[in-house]
PDB file of C-alpha atoms in Angstrom:
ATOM      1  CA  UNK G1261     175.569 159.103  37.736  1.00  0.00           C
ATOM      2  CA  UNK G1262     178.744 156.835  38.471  1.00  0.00           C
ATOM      3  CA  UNK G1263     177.656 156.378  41.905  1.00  0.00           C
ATOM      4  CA  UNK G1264     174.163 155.114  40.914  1.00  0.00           C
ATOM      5  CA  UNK G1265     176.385 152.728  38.310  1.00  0.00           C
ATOM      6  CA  UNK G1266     178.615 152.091  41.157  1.00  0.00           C
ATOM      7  CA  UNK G1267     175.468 150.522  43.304  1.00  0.00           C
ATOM      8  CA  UNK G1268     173.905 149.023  40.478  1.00  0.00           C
ATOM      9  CA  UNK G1269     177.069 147.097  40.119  1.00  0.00           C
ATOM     10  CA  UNK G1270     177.445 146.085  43.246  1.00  0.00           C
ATOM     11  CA  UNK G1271     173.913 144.923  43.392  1.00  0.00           C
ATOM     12  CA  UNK G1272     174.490 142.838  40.637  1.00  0.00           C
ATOM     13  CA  UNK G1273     178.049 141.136  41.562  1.00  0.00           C
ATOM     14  CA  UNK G1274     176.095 140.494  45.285  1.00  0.00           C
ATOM     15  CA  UNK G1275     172.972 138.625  43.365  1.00  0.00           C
ATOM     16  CA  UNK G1276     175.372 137.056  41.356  1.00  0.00           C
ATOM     17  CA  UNK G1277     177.919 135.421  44.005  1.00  0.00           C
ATOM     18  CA  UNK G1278     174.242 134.981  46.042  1.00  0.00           C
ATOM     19  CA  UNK G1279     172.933 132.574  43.236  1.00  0.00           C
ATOM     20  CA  UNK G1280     176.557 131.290  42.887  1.00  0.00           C
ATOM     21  CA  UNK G1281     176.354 130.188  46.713  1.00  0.00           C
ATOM     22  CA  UNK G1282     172.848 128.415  46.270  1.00  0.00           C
ATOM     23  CA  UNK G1283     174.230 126.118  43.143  1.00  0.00           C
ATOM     24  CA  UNK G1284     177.051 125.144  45.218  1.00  0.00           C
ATOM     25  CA  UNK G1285     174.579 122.809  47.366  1.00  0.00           C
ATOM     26  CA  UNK G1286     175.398 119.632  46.970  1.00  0.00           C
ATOM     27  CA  UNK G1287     171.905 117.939  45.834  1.00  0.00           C
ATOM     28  CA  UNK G1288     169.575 116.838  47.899  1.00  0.00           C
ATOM     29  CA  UNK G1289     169.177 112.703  47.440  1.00  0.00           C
ATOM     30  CA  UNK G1290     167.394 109.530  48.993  1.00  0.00           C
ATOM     31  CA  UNK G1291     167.743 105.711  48.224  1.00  0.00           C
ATOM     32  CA  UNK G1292     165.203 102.995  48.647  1.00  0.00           C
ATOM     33  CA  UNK G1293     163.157 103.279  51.847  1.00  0.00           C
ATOM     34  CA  UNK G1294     163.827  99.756  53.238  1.00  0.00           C
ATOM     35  CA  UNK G1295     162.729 100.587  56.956  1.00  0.00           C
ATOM     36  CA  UNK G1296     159.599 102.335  57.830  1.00  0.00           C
ATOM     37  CA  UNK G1297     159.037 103.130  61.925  1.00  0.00           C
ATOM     38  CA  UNK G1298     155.126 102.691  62.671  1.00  0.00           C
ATOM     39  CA  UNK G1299     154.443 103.736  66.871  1.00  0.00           C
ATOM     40  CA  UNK G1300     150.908 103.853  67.522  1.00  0.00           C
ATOM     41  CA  UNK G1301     149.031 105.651  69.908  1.00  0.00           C
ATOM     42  CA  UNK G1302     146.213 104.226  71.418  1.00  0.00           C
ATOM     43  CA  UNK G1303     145.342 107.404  73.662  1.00  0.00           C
ATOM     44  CA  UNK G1304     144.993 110.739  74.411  1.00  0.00           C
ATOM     45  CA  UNK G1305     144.655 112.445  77.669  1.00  0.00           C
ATOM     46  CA  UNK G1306     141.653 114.165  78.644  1.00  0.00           C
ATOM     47  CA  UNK G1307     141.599 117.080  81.084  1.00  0.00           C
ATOM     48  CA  UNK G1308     137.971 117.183  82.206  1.00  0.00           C
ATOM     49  CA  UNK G1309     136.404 113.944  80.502  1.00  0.00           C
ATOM     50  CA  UNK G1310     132.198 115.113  80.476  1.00  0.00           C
ATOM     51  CA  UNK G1311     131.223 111.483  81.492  1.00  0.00           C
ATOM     52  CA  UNK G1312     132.057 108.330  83.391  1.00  0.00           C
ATOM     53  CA  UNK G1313     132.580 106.461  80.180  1.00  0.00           C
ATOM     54  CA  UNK G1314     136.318 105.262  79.131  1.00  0.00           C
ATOM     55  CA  UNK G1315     137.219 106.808  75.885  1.00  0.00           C
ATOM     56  CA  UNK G1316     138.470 104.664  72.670  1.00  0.00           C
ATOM     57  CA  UNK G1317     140.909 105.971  70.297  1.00  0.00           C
ATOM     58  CA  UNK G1318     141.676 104.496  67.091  1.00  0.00           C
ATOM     59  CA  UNK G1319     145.220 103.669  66.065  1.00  0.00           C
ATOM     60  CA  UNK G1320     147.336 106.926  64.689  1.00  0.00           C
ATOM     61  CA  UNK G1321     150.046 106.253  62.491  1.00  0.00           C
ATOM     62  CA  UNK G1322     153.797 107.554  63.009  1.00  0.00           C
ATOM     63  CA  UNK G1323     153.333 109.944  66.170  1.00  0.00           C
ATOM     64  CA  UNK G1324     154.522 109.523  69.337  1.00  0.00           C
ATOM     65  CA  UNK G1325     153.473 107.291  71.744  1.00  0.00           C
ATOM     66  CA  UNK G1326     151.604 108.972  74.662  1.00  0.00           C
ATOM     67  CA  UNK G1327     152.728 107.467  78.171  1.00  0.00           C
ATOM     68  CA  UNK G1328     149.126 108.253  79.790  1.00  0.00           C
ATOM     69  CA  UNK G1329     146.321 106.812  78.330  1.00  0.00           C
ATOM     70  CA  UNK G1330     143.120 108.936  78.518  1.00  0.00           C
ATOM     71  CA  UNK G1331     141.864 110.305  81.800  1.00  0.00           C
ATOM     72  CA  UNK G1332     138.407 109.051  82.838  1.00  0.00           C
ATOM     73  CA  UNK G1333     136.775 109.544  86.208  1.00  0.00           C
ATOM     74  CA  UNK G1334     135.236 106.599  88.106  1.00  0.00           C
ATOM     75  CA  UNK G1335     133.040 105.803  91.405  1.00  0.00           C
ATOM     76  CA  UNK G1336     135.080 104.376  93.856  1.00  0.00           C
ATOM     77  CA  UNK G1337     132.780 101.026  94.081  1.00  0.00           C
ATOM     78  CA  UNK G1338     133.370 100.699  90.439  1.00  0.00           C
ATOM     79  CA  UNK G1339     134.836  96.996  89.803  1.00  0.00           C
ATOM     80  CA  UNK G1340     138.535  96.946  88.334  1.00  0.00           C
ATOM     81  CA  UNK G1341     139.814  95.027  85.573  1.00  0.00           C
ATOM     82  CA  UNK G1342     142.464  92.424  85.762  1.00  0.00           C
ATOM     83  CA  UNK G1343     145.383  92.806  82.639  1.00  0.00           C
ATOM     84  CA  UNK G1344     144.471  89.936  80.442  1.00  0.00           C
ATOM     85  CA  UNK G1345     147.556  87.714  79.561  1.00  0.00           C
ATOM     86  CA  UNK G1346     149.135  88.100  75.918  1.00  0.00           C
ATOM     87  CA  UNK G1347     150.465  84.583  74.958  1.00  0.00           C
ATOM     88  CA  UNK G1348     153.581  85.837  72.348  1.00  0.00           C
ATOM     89  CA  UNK G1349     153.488  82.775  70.209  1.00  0.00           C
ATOM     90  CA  UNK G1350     149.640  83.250  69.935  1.00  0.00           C
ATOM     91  CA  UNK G1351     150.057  86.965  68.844  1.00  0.00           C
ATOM     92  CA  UNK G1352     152.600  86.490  66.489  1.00  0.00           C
ATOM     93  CA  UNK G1353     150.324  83.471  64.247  1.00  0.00           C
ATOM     94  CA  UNK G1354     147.670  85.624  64.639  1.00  0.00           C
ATOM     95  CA  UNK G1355     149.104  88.827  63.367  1.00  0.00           C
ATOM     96  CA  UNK G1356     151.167  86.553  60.526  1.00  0.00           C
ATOM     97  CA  UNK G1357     147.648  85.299  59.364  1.00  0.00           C
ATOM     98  CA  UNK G1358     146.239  88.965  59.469  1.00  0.00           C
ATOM     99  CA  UNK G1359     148.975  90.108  56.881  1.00  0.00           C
ATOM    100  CA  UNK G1360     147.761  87.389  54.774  1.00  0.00           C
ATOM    101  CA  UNK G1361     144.671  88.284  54.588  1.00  0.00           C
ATOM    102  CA  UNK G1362     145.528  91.601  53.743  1.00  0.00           C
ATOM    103  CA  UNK G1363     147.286  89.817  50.710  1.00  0.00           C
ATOM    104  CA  UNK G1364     144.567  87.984  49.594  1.00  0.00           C
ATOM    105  CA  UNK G1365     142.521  90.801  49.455  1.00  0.00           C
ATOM    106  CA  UNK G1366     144.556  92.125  46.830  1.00  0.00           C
ATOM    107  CA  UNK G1367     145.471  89.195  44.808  1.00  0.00           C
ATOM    108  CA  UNK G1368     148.614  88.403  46.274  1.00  0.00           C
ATOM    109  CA  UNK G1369     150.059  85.485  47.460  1.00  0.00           C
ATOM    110  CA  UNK G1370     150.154  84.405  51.280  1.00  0.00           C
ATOM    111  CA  UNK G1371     153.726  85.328  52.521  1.00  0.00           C
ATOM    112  CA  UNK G1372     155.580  81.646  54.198  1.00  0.00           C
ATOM    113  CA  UNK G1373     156.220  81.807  58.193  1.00  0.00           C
ATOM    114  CA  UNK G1374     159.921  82.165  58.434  1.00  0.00           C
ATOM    115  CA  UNK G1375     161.163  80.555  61.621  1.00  0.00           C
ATOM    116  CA  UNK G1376     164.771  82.284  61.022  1.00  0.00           C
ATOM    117  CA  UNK G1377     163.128  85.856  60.569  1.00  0.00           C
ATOM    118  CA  UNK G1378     160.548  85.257  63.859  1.00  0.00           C
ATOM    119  CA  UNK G1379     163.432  84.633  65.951  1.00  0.00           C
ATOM    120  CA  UNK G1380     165.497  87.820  64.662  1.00  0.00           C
ATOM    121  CA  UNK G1381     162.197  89.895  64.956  1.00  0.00           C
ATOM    122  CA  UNK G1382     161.487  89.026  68.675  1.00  0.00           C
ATOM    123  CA  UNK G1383     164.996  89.082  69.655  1.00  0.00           C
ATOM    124  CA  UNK G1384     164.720  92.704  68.286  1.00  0.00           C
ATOM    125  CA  UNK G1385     161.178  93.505  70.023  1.00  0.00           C
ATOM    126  CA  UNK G1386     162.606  92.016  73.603  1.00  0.00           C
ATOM    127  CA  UNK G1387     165.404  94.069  73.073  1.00  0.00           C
ATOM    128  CA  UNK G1388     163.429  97.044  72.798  1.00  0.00           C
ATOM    129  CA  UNK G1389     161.439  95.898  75.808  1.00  0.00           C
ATOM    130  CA  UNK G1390     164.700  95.671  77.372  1.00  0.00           C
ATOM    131  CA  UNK G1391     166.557  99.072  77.074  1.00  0.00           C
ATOM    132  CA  UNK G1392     163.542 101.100  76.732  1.00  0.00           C
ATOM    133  CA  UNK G1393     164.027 102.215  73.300  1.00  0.00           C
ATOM    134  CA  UNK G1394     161.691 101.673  69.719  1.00  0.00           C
ATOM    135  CA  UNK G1395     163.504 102.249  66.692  1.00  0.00           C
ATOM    136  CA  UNK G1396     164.919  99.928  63.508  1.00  0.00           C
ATOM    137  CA  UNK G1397     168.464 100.743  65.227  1.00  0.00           C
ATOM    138  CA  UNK G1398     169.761  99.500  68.395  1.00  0.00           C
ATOM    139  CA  UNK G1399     171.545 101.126  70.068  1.00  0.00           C
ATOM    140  CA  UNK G1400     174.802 100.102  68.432  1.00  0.00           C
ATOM    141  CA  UNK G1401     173.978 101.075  64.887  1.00  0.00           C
ATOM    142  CA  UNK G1402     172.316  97.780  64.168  1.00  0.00           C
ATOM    143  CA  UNK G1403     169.670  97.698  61.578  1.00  0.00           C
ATOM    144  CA  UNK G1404     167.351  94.878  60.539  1.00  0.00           C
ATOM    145  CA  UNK G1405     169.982  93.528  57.483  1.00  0.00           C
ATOM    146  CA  UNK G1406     173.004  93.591  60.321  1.00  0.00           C
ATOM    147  CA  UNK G1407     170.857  91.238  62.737  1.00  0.00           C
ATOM    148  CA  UNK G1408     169.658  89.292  59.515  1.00  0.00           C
ATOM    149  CA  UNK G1409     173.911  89.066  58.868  1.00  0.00           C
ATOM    150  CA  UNK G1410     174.446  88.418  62.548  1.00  0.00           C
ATOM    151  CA  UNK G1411     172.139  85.359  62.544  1.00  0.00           C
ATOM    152  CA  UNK G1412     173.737  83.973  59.894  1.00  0.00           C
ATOM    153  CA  UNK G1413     170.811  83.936  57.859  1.00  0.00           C
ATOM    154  CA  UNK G1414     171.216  84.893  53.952  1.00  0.00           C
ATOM    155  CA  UNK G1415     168.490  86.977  52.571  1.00  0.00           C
ATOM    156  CA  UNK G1416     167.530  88.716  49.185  1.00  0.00           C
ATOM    157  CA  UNK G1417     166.382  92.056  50.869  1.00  0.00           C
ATOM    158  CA  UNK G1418     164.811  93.126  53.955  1.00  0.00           C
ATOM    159  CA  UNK G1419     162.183  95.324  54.939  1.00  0.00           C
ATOM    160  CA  UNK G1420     160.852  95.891  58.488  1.00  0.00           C
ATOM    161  CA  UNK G1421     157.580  96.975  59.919  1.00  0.00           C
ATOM    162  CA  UNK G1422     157.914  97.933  64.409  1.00  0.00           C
ATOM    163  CA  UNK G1423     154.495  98.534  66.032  1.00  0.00           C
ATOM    164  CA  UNK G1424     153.808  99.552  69.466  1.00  0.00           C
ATOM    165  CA  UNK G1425     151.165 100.104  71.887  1.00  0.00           C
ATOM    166  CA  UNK G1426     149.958  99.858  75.331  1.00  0.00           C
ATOM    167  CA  UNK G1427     147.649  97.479  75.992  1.00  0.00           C
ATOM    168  CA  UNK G1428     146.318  99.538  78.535  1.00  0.00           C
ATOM    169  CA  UNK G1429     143.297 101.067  76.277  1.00  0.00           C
ATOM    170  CA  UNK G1430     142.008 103.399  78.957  1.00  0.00           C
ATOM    171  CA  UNK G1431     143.124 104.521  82.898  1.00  0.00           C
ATOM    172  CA  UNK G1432     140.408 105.347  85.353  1.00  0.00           C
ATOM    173  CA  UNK G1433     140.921 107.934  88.058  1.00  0.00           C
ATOM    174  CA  UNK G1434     139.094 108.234  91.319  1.00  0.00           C
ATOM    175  CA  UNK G1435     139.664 111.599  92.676  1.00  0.00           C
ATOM    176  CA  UNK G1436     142.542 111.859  90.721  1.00  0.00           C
ATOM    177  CA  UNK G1437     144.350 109.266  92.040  1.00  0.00           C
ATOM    178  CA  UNK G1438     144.548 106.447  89.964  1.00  0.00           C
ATOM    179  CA  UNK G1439     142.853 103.439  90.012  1.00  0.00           C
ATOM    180  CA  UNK G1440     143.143 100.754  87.135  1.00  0.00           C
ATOM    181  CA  UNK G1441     142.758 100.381  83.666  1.00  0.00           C
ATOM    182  CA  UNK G1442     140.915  98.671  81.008  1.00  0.00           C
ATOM    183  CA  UNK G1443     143.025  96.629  78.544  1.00  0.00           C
ATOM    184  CA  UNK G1444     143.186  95.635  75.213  1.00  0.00           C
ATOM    185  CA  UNK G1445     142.214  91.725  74.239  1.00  0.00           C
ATOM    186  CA  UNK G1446     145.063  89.562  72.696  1.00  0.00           C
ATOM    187  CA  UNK G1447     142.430  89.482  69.530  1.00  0.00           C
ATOM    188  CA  UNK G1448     142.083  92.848  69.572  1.00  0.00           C
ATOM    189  CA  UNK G1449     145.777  94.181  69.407  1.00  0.00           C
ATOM    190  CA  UNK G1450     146.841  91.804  66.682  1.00  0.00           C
ATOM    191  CA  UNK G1451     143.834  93.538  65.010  1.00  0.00           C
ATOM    192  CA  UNK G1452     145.034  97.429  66.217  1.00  0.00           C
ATOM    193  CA  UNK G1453     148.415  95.769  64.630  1.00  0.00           C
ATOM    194  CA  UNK G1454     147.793  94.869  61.095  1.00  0.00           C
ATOM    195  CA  UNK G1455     145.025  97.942  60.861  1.00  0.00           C
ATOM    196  CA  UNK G1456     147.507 100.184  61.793  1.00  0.00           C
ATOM    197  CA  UNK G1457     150.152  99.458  59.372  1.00  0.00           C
ATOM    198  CA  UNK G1458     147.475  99.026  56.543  1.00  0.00           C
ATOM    199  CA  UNK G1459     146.951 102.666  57.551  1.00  0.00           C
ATOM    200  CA  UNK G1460     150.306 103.619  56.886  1.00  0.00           C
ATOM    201  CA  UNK G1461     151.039 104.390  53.409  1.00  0.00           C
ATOM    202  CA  UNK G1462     155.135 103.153  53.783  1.00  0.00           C
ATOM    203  CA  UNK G1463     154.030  99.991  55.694  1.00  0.00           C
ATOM    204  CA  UNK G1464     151.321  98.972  53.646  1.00  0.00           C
ATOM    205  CA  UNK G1465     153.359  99.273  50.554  1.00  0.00           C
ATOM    206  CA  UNK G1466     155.854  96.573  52.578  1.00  0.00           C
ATOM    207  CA  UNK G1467     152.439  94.310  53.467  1.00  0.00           C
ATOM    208  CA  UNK G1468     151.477  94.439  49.680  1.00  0.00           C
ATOM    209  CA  UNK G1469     154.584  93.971  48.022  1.00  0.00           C
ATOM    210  CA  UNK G1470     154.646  91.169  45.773  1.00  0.00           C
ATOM    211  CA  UNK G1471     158.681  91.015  45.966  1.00  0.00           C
ATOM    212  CA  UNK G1472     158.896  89.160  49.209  1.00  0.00           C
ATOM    213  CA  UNK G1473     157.792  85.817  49.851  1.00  0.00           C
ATOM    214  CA  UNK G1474     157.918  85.062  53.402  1.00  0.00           C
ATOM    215  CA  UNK G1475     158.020  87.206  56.674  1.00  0.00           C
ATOM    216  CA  UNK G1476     158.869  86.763  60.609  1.00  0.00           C
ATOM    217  CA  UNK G1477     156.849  88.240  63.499  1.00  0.00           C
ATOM    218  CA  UNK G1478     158.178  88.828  66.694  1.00  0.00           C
ATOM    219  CA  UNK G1479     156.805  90.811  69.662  1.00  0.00           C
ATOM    220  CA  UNK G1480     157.875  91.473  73.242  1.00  0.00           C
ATOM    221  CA  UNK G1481     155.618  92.911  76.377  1.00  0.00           C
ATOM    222  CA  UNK G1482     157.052  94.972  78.602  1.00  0.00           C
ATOM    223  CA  UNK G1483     156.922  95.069  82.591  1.00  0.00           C
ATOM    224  CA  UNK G1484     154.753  98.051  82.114  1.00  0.00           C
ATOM    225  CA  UNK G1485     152.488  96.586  79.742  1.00  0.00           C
ATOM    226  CA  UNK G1486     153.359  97.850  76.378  1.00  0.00           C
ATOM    227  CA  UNK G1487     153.205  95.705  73.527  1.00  0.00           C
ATOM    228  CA  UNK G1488     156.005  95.994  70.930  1.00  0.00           C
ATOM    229  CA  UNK G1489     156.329  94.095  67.454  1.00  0.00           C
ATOM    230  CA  UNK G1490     158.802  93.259  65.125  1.00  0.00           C
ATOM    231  CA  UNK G1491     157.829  92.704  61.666  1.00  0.00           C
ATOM    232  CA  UNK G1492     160.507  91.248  59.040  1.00  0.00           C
ATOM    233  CA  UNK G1493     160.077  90.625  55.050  1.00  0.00           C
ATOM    234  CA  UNK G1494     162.208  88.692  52.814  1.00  0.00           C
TER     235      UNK G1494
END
């Protein structure tokens, strides 16, 4: 009878210093999300595709970005297509009037081109290009308010959309060697842009904000034809 006391004791004093360990944990606690990552991937590879035809895959919201777009088998007379040219500039108004729309849509006000927040934004898309990297954070620990401070540019807040894509939207293969790809239109990437942050719940909640009042696009292409952009709110 004591021992059985003895073990019931002990039972007790180990589920008592057990629940004593778990309240020790510091709580768990998050601030304000102020920077939201979008990558989109335009493709997926297929194996064995059943036909000749290139596949099209919509945009897909905070995964990683697939360095092979889909796998499509060709005749070898089969024409190729040249990359079609991406004037930055271009993209940028374009994807800048997109947003607004989105705005509109809901009532909102237009959001002012900032000329100060552009340049920041493509300084940070190039340098992505650059050193091969796609985050909010360089390299060096700098985050969108740091360049904003950098600059020398004074700002109420900041929030920061990053987008990116190939522009290649399909790669033929004859034989299984490759041969070319088909490309995404200027037009249509500032559209895969804006649709794919509306499509994100954390970057659509920065689009439709009604705290900021004016915003700065700013992409960069790199050698290897992948489109990155920079989106900045304040």
């Amino acid at each position: 009878m004591q021992r059985r006391i003895a073990i019931v004791s002990l039972f007790l004093l180990l589920t008592s210093l057990l629940a004593s360990c778990a309240a020790a944990e510091p709580p768990q606690t998050s601030g304000p999300i102020e920077e939201i990552t979008l990558e989109v991937n335009q493709s997926t590879i297929t194996q064995n595709p059943p036909t000749n035809k290139p596949d099209e895959t919509g945009p897909e919201a905070d995964t990683k970005l697939n360095p092979t777009p889909p796998v499509n088998k060709m005749s070898p007379g089969a024409s190729v297509a040249k990359v079609p040219g991406i004037n930055v500039a271009e993209l940028e108004t374009q994807i800048h009037s997109l947003i607004n729309t989105e705005r509109t849509k809901q009532g909102l006000p237009p959001l002012a081109w900032n000329d100060s927040l552009s340049m920041i934004a493509r300084k940070h898309s190039e340098d992505m290009v650059q050193r091969n990297y796609f985050d909010h954070t360089s390299p060096e620990g700098y985050g969108p308010m740091e360049r904003c401070e950098q600059a020398g540019l004074t700002i109420r807040g900041c929030a920061e959309n990053i987008f990116l894509c190939p522009q290649a939207r399909v790669n033929w293969y004859v034989n299984n060697v490759y041969s070319h790809s088909d490309y995404h239109s200027q037009d249509n990437i500032a559209s895969l842009v804006v649709q794919g942050w509306m499509d994100s719940p954390g970057h659509r909640n920065n689009i439709l904000n009604g705290f900021w009042t004016s915003q700065g696009i700013g992409a960069g292409i790199s050698a290897d034809n992948k489109v990155y952009v920079t989106e900045d709110f304040n």
